[in-house]
Amino acid sequence: MRFDIITAVPELLESPLSHSILKRVVDKGILQVFIHNIRDFSSSKHRQIDDYQFGGGAGMVLMIEPIVKCIEKLQSEREYDEVIFLTPDGDLYNQNTANRLSLKKNLIILCGHYKGIDERIREHYITKEISIGDYVLTGGEIAATVLIDSIGRLLPGAMSDETSALTDSFQDGILSPPVYTRPAEFNGWKVPEILLSGHEAKIEEWRYQQAVERTKERRPKLLKDKD
Ligand code: 6GU
C-alpha cells in the first residue's frame, strides 16, 4: 500500500514513521509513505503557499495552485483510489473506515492548515473528507499519522501475531477485556483466578463477558450501534 501525504509541515510526519510497528511495516515494504512539501510546488519566488481570504476575515488560506500541481503530478504517475482531505468538518473517522481504507492500494492524503484550503480544491480533486474527532488541531498532519498508524497496522504482515489486529478494541464493535502479565500477585493484588486455570473455553467466555461489561459501562452506544 502507498500513501502520498501532501503537507506544509513535512517535519511533523517524520518521527511517527521511524519507530515500532510502523517502522517495521515501512522497512518490510508493506507500506510506502511519500511526503510532499507543498512549498516545493509554489511558483512564487518566496515559495508562498498561503494567502489572505477573499471577502476578508482572520486567518490564511492554502492557495489552489501549488496543491493542484502536486496532486496532478502524482495522478499523472499512478492511479489513486482516493484523494483524502483531513479537516475537522470531514466524516468522523472510526475502525470501520480504517478497515476499508486498508484494502486500498494508493491514497493521497492532503493535510489542511491555517484557516483551510481554497474550496475549489475540495470541489474538484477531493474524493473523501475525514476528521479524527470533534476538536480542532492546528493542521491535518497529526491526523495523517493517526490514519497511517491505524491503517498500517492492519496490513497483512504488519503484526507478528497475525490474529492480534482482529482482537482489538472496536474490531468486534466492543472494547477489549483487561489483560495481565507476570507476576500473578503484586502487593497482594491478584490476577483473576480464571486466567491461571488453563481452561481455554472458560477463559474465552470470561474475556467476552468482561469486554461486554466494559463496553456497557464505558461506551454503551457501541453496543447499540452493533444491532
Ligand atoms: Cl483531520 N484536521 C484538523 N485541523 N483538525 C481536526 C481534524 C483534522 N480532525 C479533528 N480535528
PDB file of N, CA and C and ligand atoms in Angstrom, residues 85-89 112-113 130-141 143-144, ligand 1:
ATOM      1  N   PHE A  85      -8.972  14.517   2.105  1.00  0.00           N
ATOM      2  CA  PHE A  85      -8.632  15.789   2.760  1.00  0.00           C
ATOM      3  C   PHE A  85      -8.918  15.658   4.246  1.00  0.00           C
ATOM      4  N   LEU A  86      -7.929  15.995   5.067  1.00  0.00           N
ATOM      5  CA  LEU A  86      -8.098  15.905   6.521  1.00  0.00           C
ATOM      6  C   LEU A  86      -8.542  17.248   7.059  1.00  0.00           C
ATOM      7  N   THR A  87      -9.714  17.251   7.665  1.00  0.00           N
ATOM      8  CA  THR A  87     -10.330  18.518   8.072  1.00  0.00           C
ATOM      9  C   THR A  87     -11.339  18.275   9.187  1.00  0.00           C
ATOM     10  N   PRO A  88     -11.437  19.214  10.146  1.00  0.00           N
ATOM     11  CA  PRO A  88     -12.388  18.994  11.242  1.00  0.00           C
ATOM     12  C   PRO A  88     -13.846  18.877  10.776  1.00  0.00           C
ATOM     13  N   ASP A  89     -14.177  19.348   9.568  1.00  0.00           N
ATOM     14  CA  ASP A  89     -15.571  19.196   9.116  1.00  0.00           C
ATOM     15  C   ASP A  89     -15.783  17.976   8.209  1.00  0.00           C
ATOM     16  N   GLY A 112      -4.822  19.784   5.743  1.00  0.00           N
ATOM     17  CA  GLY A 112      -5.230  21.182   5.789  1.00  0.00           C
ATOM     18  C   GLY A 112      -4.355  21.935   6.781  1.00  0.00           C
ATOM     19  N   HIS A 113      -4.354  23.235   6.673  1.00  0.00           N
ATOM     20  CA  HIS A 113      -3.577  24.057   7.595  1.00  0.00           C
ATOM     21  C   HIS A 113      -4.158  25.444   7.633  1.00  0.00           C
ATOM     22  N   ILE A 130     -12.094  13.575   5.872  1.00  0.00           N
ATOM     23  CA  ILE A 130     -12.078  12.855   7.149  1.00  0.00           C
ATOM     24  C   ILE A 130     -11.652  13.774   8.293  1.00  0.00           C
ATOM     25  N   SER A 131     -12.357  13.631   9.424  1.00  0.00           N
ATOM     26  CA  SER A 131     -11.989  14.279  10.690  1.00  0.00           C
ATOM     27  C   SER A 131     -11.686  13.174  11.692  1.00  0.00           C
ATOM     28  N   ILE A 132     -10.722  13.380  12.574  1.00  0.00           N
ATOM     29  CA  ILE A 132     -10.427  12.331  13.558  1.00  0.00           C
ATOM     30  C   ILE A 132     -11.115  12.584  14.909  1.00  0.00           C
ATOM     31  N   GLY A 133     -11.939  13.608  15.003  1.00  0.00           N
ATOM     32  CA  GLY A 133     -12.664  13.813  16.253  1.00  0.00           C
ATOM     33  C   GLY A 133     -13.162  15.241  16.372  1.00  0.00           C
ATOM     34  N   ASP A 134     -14.053  15.455  17.323  1.00  0.00           N
ATOM     35  CA  ASP A 134     -14.669  16.777  17.461  1.00  0.00           C
ATOM     36  C   ASP A 134     -13.844  17.713  18.338  1.00  0.00           C
ATOM     37  N   TYR A 135     -12.725  18.104  17.801  1.00  0.00           N
ATOM     38  CA  TYR A 135     -11.823  19.091  18.417  1.00  0.00           C
ATOM     39  C   TYR A 135     -10.988  19.620  17.261  1.00  0.00           C
ATOM     40  N   VAL A 136     -10.343  20.763  17.482  1.00  0.00           N
ATOM     41  CA  VAL A 136      -9.623  21.376  16.356  1.00  0.00           C
ATOM     42  C   VAL A 136      -8.111  21.257  16.543  1.00  0.00           C
ATOM     43  N   LEU A 137      -7.440  20.744  15.531  1.00  0.00           N
ATOM     44  CA  LEU A 137      -5.975  20.663  15.513  1.00  0.00           C
ATOM     45  C   LEU A 137      -5.434  21.811  14.676  1.00  0.00           C
ATOM     46  N   THR A 138      -4.155  22.114  14.838  1.00  0.00           N
ATOM     47  CA  THR A 138      -3.577  23.211  14.051  1.00  0.00           C
ATOM     48  C   THR A 138      -3.433  22.826  12.584  1.00  0.00           C
ATOM     49  N   GLY A 139      -3.386  21.543  12.314  1.00  0.00           N
ATOM     50  CA  GLY A 139      -3.274  21.092  10.930  1.00  0.00           C
ATOM     51  C   GLY A 139      -3.617  19.625  10.826  1.00  0.00           C
ATOM     52  N   GLY A 140      -3.634  19.108   9.597  1.00  0.00           N
ATOM     53  CA  GLY A 140      -4.020  17.713   9.382  1.00  0.00           C
ATOM     54  C   GLY A 140      -2.901  16.707   9.623  1.00  0.00           C
ATOM     55  N   GLU A 141      -1.678  17.185   9.904  1.00  0.00           N
ATOM     56  CA  GLU A 141      -0.531  16.259   9.969  1.00  0.00           C
ATOM     57  C   GLU A 141      -0.683  15.201  11.050  1.00  0.00           C
ATOM     58  N   ALA A 143      -3.422  14.192  12.333  1.00  0.00           N
ATOM     59  CA  ALA A 143      -4.500  13.310  11.872  1.00  0.00           C
ATOM     60  C   ALA A 143      -3.971  12.329  10.833  1.00  0.00           C
ATOM     61  N   ALA A 144      -3.063  12.779   9.957  1.00  0.00           N
ATOM     62  CA  ALA A 144      -2.485  11.882   8.943  1.00  0.00           C
ATOM     63  C   ALA A 144      -1.725  10.744   9.621  1.00  0.00           C
TER      64      ALA A 144
HETATM   65 CL1  6GU B   1      -8.358  15.930  10.193  1.00  0.00          CL
HETATM   66  N1  6GU B   1      -7.725  18.361  10.977  1.00  0.00           N
HETATM   67  C1  6GU B   1      -7.740  19.378  11.845  1.00  0.00           C
HETATM   68  N2  6GU B   1      -7.098  20.512  11.551  1.00  0.00           N
HETATM   69  N3  6GU B   1      -8.397  19.329  12.992  1.00  0.00           N
HETATM   70  C2  6GU B   1      -9.034  18.210  13.264  1.00  0.00           C
HETATM   71  C3  6GU B   1      -9.051  17.100  12.413  1.00  0.00           C
HETATM   72  C4  6GU B   1      -8.371  17.210  11.243  1.00  0.00           C
HETATM   73  N4  6GU B   1      -9.782  16.126  12.969  1.00  0.00           N
HETATM   74  C5  6GU B   1     -10.194  16.623  14.117  1.00  0.00           C
HETATM   75  N5  6GU B   1      -9.759  17.861  14.313  1.00  0.00           N
END
